[in-house]
Short mmCIF file of C-alpha atoms and ligand atoms in Angstrom, two decimals:
data_model
loop_
_atom_site.label_atom_id
_atom_site.label_comp_id
_atom_site.label_asym_id
_atom_site.label_seq_id
_atom_site.Cartn_x
_atom_site.Cartn_y
_atom_site.Cartn_z
CA MET A 16 193.64 114.34 -7.61
CA ARG A 17 190.77 112.28 -8.91
CA ASP A 18 187.55 110.97 -7.48
CA LEU A 19 187.39 113.72 -4.87
CA THR A 20 184.53 113.45 -2.38
CA SER A 21 182.86 115.95 -0.08
CA ASP A 22 185.28 114.68 2.56
CA THR A 23 188.46 115.21 0.54
CA ILE A 24 187.80 118.18 -1.76
CA THR A 25 188.64 120.92 0.78
CA GLU A 26 192.19 119.67 1.45
CA ALA A 27 192.61 119.02 -2.29
CA VAL A 28 191.77 122.63 -3.20
CA ILE A 29 194.08 123.97 -0.49
CA SER A 30 196.92 121.74 -1.66
CA THR A 31 196.75 123.33 -5.16
CA MET A 32 197.76 126.66 -3.59
CA ARG A 33 200.97 125.37 -1.97
CA GLU A 34 203.18 127.48 -4.26
CA THR A 35 201.59 130.79 -3.22
CA LYS A 36 204.54 133.14 -2.71
CA ASP A 37 202.98 135.70 -0.42
CA PRO A 38 202.38 134.06 2.99
CA ARG A 39 199.52 136.44 3.85
CA VAL A 40 197.76 135.68 0.55
CA ALA A 41 198.26 131.95 1.28
CA GLU A 42 196.76 132.35 4.77
CA ILE A 43 193.75 134.30 3.54
CA LEU A 44 193.00 131.94 0.64
CA GLU A 45 193.29 128.80 2.76
CA SER A 46 190.96 130.22 5.39
CA LEU A 47 188.54 131.46 2.72
CA VAL A 48 188.31 128.00 1.11
CA ARG A 49 187.86 126.30 4.51
CA HIS A 50 185.09 128.69 5.58
CA LEU A 51 183.37 128.63 2.19
CA HIS A 52 183.30 124.85 2.08
CA ALA A 53 182.18 124.68 5.71
CA PHE A 54 179.33 127.08 4.91
CA VAL A 55 178.22 125.00 1.89
CA ARG A 56 178.25 121.83 4.04
CA ASP A 57 176.59 123.54 6.99
CA VAL A 58 173.51 124.73 5.07
CA GLY A 59 173.55 121.83 2.59
CA LEU A 60 173.54 124.30 -0.31
CA THR A 61 171.47 123.05 -3.28
CA GLU A 62 172.32 123.71 -6.93
CA ASP A 63 169.39 126.11 -7.24
CA GLU A 64 170.53 128.06 -4.19
CA TRP A 65 174.10 128.13 -5.51
CA ALA A 66 172.78 129.57 -8.83
CA ARG A 67 170.74 132.21 -6.95
CA GLY A 68 173.83 133.19 -4.99
CA VAL A 69 175.89 133.49 -8.18
CA ASP A 70 173.11 135.60 -9.75
CA PHE A 71 172.93 137.84 -6.64
CA LEU A 72 176.68 138.49 -6.67
CA THR A 73 176.69 139.01 -10.45
CA ARG A 74 173.96 141.65 -10.16
CA THR A 75 175.74 143.23 -7.20
CA GLY A 76 178.76 143.75 -9.47
CA GLN A 77 176.59 144.98 -12.34
CA THR A 78 174.98 147.55 -10.05
CA CYS A 79 178.38 149.13 -9.37
CA SER A 80 179.32 152.25 -11.33
CA PRO A 81 181.76 155.13 -10.86
CA THR A 82 179.21 156.66 -8.45
CA ARG A 83 177.78 153.55 -6.78
CA GLN A 84 179.52 150.72 -4.91
CA GLU A 85 177.00 147.98 -4.22
CA PHE A 86 179.69 145.58 -2.90
CA ILE A 87 180.71 148.02 -0.16
CA LEU A 88 177.03 148.49 0.66
CA LEU A 89 176.70 144.70 0.90
CA SER A 90 179.73 144.64 3.21
CA ASP A 91 178.10 147.44 5.27
CA VAL A 92 174.75 145.68 5.76
CA LEU A 93 176.44 142.35 6.56
CA GLY A 94 178.45 144.06 9.32
CA VAL A 95 181.78 143.33 7.61
CA THR A 96 182.79 146.99 7.22
CA MET A 97 182.39 147.70 10.94
CA LEU A 98 183.97 144.34 11.89
CA VAL A 99 187.11 145.17 9.88
CA ASP A 100 187.17 148.63 11.45
CA ASN A 101 186.82 147.17 14.95
CA LEU A 102 189.69 144.76 14.35
CA THR A 103 192.07 147.25 12.72
CA ASN A 104 191.36 150.54 14.52
CA ARG A 105 191.34 149.72 18.20
CA ARG A 106 191.02 152.98 20.14
CA SER A 107 192.04 153.43 23.75
CA GLY A 108 190.58 155.58 26.52
CA GLU A 109 188.70 158.60 25.28
CA ALA A 110 189.99 158.42 21.69
CA THR A 111 187.20 159.15 19.21
CA GLU A 112 185.83 155.99 17.64
CA ASN A 113 185.30 155.35 13.95
CA SER A 114 182.17 154.61 11.99
CA VAL A 115 181.61 153.78 8.30
CA LEU A 116 182.78 156.19 5.58
CA GLY A 117 179.71 155.62 3.42
CA PRO A 118 179.34 156.48 -0.26
CA TYR A 119 178.76 160.24 -0.04
CA PHE A 120 182.25 161.58 0.64
CA ARG A 121 183.48 163.72 -2.31
CA GLU A 122 187.04 164.72 -3.14
CA ASP A 123 185.83 167.94 -4.81
CA ARG A 124 184.67 169.57 -1.61
CA PRO A 125 185.38 173.25 -0.97
CA ARG A 126 187.96 174.40 1.57
CA GLN A 127 186.24 176.72 3.99
CA ALA A 128 187.39 179.22 6.58
CA ALA A 129 186.17 179.05 10.18
CA SER A 130 182.54 180.09 10.75
CA ALA A 131 181.54 179.49 7.11
CA ASP A 132 177.93 178.78 6.22
CA ILE A 133 178.06 175.53 4.22
CA SER A 134 174.28 175.06 3.84
CA GLY A 135 174.35 176.11 0.18
CA GLY A 136 171.25 178.18 0.96
CA LEU A 137 169.10 175.05 1.42
CA PRO A 138 166.12 175.28 3.78
CA GLY A 139 166.19 173.64 7.20
CA THR A 140 166.76 174.14 10.90
CA PRO A 141 169.97 176.14 11.32
CA LEU A 142 172.79 174.01 12.73
CA PHE A 143 175.88 175.42 14.42
CA PHE A 144 178.75 173.01 14.92
CA GLU A 145 181.56 173.82 17.35
CA GLY A 146 184.37 171.27 17.37
CA GLN A 147 187.78 170.90 18.94
CA VAL A 148 190.52 168.42 18.06
CA VAL A 149 192.86 167.37 20.87
CA ASP A 150 195.45 164.67 21.48
CA HIS A 151 195.19 161.91 24.12
CA GLU A 152 196.57 164.30 26.76
CA GLY A 153 194.02 166.98 25.93
CA ALA A 154 196.49 169.27 24.11
CA PRO A 155 194.98 171.07 21.09
CA VAL A 156 195.88 169.72 17.65
CA ALA A 157 196.38 172.74 15.39
CA ASP A 158 196.07 172.62 11.60
CA ALA A 159 194.24 169.27 11.60
CA ALA A 160 192.28 168.66 8.37
CA VAL A 161 188.59 168.23 9.20
CA ASP A 162 186.22 167.07 6.49
CA VAL A 163 182.52 167.45 7.15
CA TRP A 164 179.56 166.23 5.10
CA HIS A 165 175.91 165.60 5.84
CA SER A 166 172.42 165.31 4.35
CA ASP A 167 169.76 168.01 4.13
CA SER A 168 166.48 168.11 6.02
CA ASP A 169 164.94 165.63 3.54
CA GLY A 170 167.82 163.17 3.99
CA HIS A 171 169.49 164.00 0.65
CA TYR A 172 173.17 164.66 0.07
CA ASP A 173 174.06 167.52 -2.30
CA MET A 174 174.47 165.26 -5.36
CA GLU A 175 170.89 164.06 -4.85
CA VAL A 176 169.30 167.52 -4.56
CA PRO A 177 167.72 168.44 -7.92
CA GLY A 178 169.08 171.65 -9.42
CA LEU A 179 172.01 171.93 -7.00
CA ASP A 180 175.18 172.11 -9.11
CA GLU A 181 177.70 173.17 -6.47
CA PRO A 182 178.87 171.11 -3.47
CA ALA A 183 176.88 171.96 -0.34
CA MET A 184 176.67 170.64 3.22
CA ARG A 185 180.29 169.55 2.87
CA ALA A 186 183.62 171.29 3.41
CA LEU A 187 187.23 170.86 4.43
CA PHE A 188 188.28 172.93 7.44
CA ARG A 189 191.59 173.39 9.28
CA THR A 190 191.71 173.66 13.06
CA ASP A 191 193.12 176.89 14.55
CA ASP A 192 195.91 177.09 17.14
CA ALA A 193 193.48 176.07 19.89
CA GLY A 194 192.40 173.01 17.84
CA ASN A 195 189.01 174.59 17.18
CA PHE A 196 186.83 174.60 14.09
CA GLY A 197 183.25 175.66 13.63
CA PHE A 198 180.69 176.17 10.91
CA ARG A 199 177.05 176.84 10.21
CA SER A 200 174.76 174.60 8.14
CA ILE A 201 171.33 172.97 8.39
CA ARG A 202 170.30 170.07 10.57
CA PRO A 203 170.58 166.72 8.74
CA SER A 204 167.79 164.19 8.62
CA SER A 205 167.65 160.39 8.68
CA TYR A 206 167.58 158.74 5.24
CA PRO A 207 167.42 155.30 3.63
CA ILE A 208 170.47 153.53 2.22
CA PRO A 209 170.04 152.76 -1.52
CA GLY A 210 167.32 150.10 -1.72
CA ASP A 211 166.81 149.71 -5.49
CA GLY A 212 169.57 147.11 -6.02
CA PRO A 213 170.46 143.60 -4.81
CA VAL A 214 171.23 144.90 -1.30
CA GLY A 215 167.71 146.32 -1.16
CA GLU A 216 166.35 142.86 -2.08
CA LEU A 217 168.35 141.33 0.76
CA MET A 218 167.09 143.94 3.21
CA SER A 219 163.48 143.42 2.19
CA ALA A 220 163.81 139.60 2.23
CA THR A 221 165.08 139.83 5.80
CA GLY A 222 162.56 142.42 6.95
CA ARG A 223 165.21 145.02 7.77
CA SER A 224 164.77 148.78 7.69
CA LEU A 225 166.83 150.82 5.21
CA MET A 226 166.76 153.91 7.45
CA ARG A 227 169.98 155.30 8.84
CA PRO A 228 169.74 157.61 11.85
CA ALA A 229 170.57 161.25 11.05
CA HIS A 230 174.25 162.11 11.33
CA VAL A 231 177.04 164.53 10.50
CA HIS A 232 180.08 162.79 8.98
CA LEU A 233 183.62 163.87 9.93
CA LEU A 234 186.99 162.72 8.68
CA ILE A 235 189.89 164.10 10.72
CA GLU A 236 193.57 163.83 9.79
CA ALA A 237 196.69 165.27 11.41
CA PRO A 238 200.34 164.20 11.05
CA GLY A 239 201.38 161.68 13.72
CA PHE A 240 197.80 160.63 14.53
CA GLN A 241 195.47 157.88 13.35
CA ARG A 242 192.86 159.10 10.90
CA VAL A 243 189.37 159.32 12.39
CA THR A 244 186.44 158.50 10.08
CA THR A 245 183.37 159.08 12.17
CA MET A 246 179.89 160.55 12.50
CA LEU A 247 177.72 162.07 15.23
CA PHE A 248 174.12 160.99 15.75
CA PRO A 249 171.38 162.93 17.59
CA SER A 250 170.40 161.20 20.81
CA ASP A 251 166.67 161.45 20.03
CA ASP A 252 166.82 159.73 16.64
CA PRO A 253 164.33 156.84 16.28
CA TYR A 254 166.69 154.74 14.12
CA LEU A 255 169.71 154.55 16.45
CA ASP A 256 169.12 150.90 17.30
CA THR A 257 168.30 149.67 13.80
CA ASP A 258 171.08 151.27 11.76
CA PRO A 259 171.32 149.01 8.66
CA VAL A 260 175.12 149.46 8.50
CA PHE A 261 175.84 148.97 12.24
CA GLY A 262 177.68 152.31 12.45
CA VAL A 263 176.19 153.61 15.72
CA ARG A 264 178.43 153.62 18.79
CA GLU A 265 177.28 155.01 22.11
CA SER A 266 180.27 157.38 22.17
CA LEU A 267 179.09 158.94 18.89
CA VAL A 268 175.56 159.73 20.08
CA GLU A 269 175.34 163.44 20.95
CA ARG A 270 172.77 165.93 22.13
CA TYR A 271 171.70 168.18 19.28
CA ASP A 272 170.47 170.96 21.58
CA THR A 273 167.82 173.39 20.34
CA TYR A 274 167.91 177.11 21.18
CA ALA A 275 165.45 179.92 20.55
CA ALA A 276 166.05 182.14 17.52
CA GLY A 277 168.71 184.74 18.15
CA THR A 278 172.47 184.79 17.94
CA GLY A 279 174.32 181.51 17.77
CA PRO A 280 178.05 180.89 18.19
CA ARG A 281 180.47 183.21 16.39
CA GLY A 282 177.74 185.84 16.04
CA GLY A 283 175.63 183.81 13.60
CA ALA A 284 172.09 185.26 13.66
CA THR A 285 169.03 183.07 13.11
CA GLU A 286 165.39 183.90 12.57
CA ALA A 287 164.28 180.42 13.62
CA PRO A 288 165.23 178.16 16.53
CA TYR A 289 168.62 176.59 15.91
CA THR A 290 170.49 173.43 16.82
CA LEU A 291 173.92 173.57 18.44
CA LEU A 292 176.25 170.60 18.31
CA ARG A 293 179.48 170.73 20.33
CA ARG A 294 182.07 168.00 20.31
CA THR A 295 185.69 167.35 21.23
CA PHE A 296 187.55 164.83 19.07
CA VAL A 297 190.43 162.96 20.69
CA LEU A 298 193.08 161.65 18.30
CA GLU A 299 195.13 158.54 18.97
CA PRO A 300 198.84 158.61 18.05
CA HIS A 301 199.99 156.44 15.14
CA VAL A 302 200.99 152.96 16.14
CA THR A 303 204.75 152.61 15.69
CA ASP A 304 206.05 149.08 14.95
C1 LIG B 402 176.25 157.07 4.97
O1 LIG B 402 176.21 157.32 6.14
O2 LIG B 402 176.42 158.03 4.22
C2 LIG B 402 176.11 155.66 4.47
C3 LIG B 402 176.90 154.68 5.05
C4 LIG B 402 176.79 153.37 4.59
C5 LIG B 402 175.91 153.07 3.57
C6 LIG B 402 175.12 154.06 3.01
C7 LIG B 402 175.22 155.38 3.47
FE1 LIG B 403 175.67 159.53 5.68
#
């Protein structure tokens, strides 16, 4: 293996990996080398550009910390996260579709009983959420675990709200025998993805908006069914068609209806107009090999 040229180096690199034991690892590495070399040839990558790329990826890694994952954010804005989801979680019929998980899910969320107010006392338009979890035949799924999390009316998650020490606007619920769950909170707002790192540079260099449309995240799990990682967007949000992480699906756009002050679902009284969001989630059975 000497005197390799731009015509021979790709096969030469691949041939060094002949002894790879795991066939899937072998397949992935061969394809990665082929695509990487093809990309370098395609754009005629210069040494300076190569060095900039190395610097970008180095800083992306350096920006990661226990509370920040810049590589996943890079995957999100390049559409890779949603592409992998599309390829691995094909849903049939009415089954609820996935979206990105995002960086704001927390393991230390409180378990809450039905009808709980999870707003943490933060100001905002009252939001009532009434959900039901059913299977593909419409039968209720009881005791499903339903995680919910969302931003406040300024677009901040609880860990970003100054002075807020307890989890808020997030909770883990269990569906009742009719598959229902419901809670009270405040209406979330649109917000920007983190823009102060290398991903922010990429977004600004390409003239892209950082703003995500408002949404309520849900993660639903029940034995025998595929996990649903999803979110619901208000149909009047101005950022639906420019989501920087490509997470919007038509089936996840919902009416966030507004009602005059009074009594909301489950007897919840409001002194201001409130938003009511209703949604049925359809779970897809596990794929059995
Ligand atoms: C989110 O919706 O929480 C989110 C998703 C991807 C990147 C940043 C934020
Ligand atoms: Fe979010």
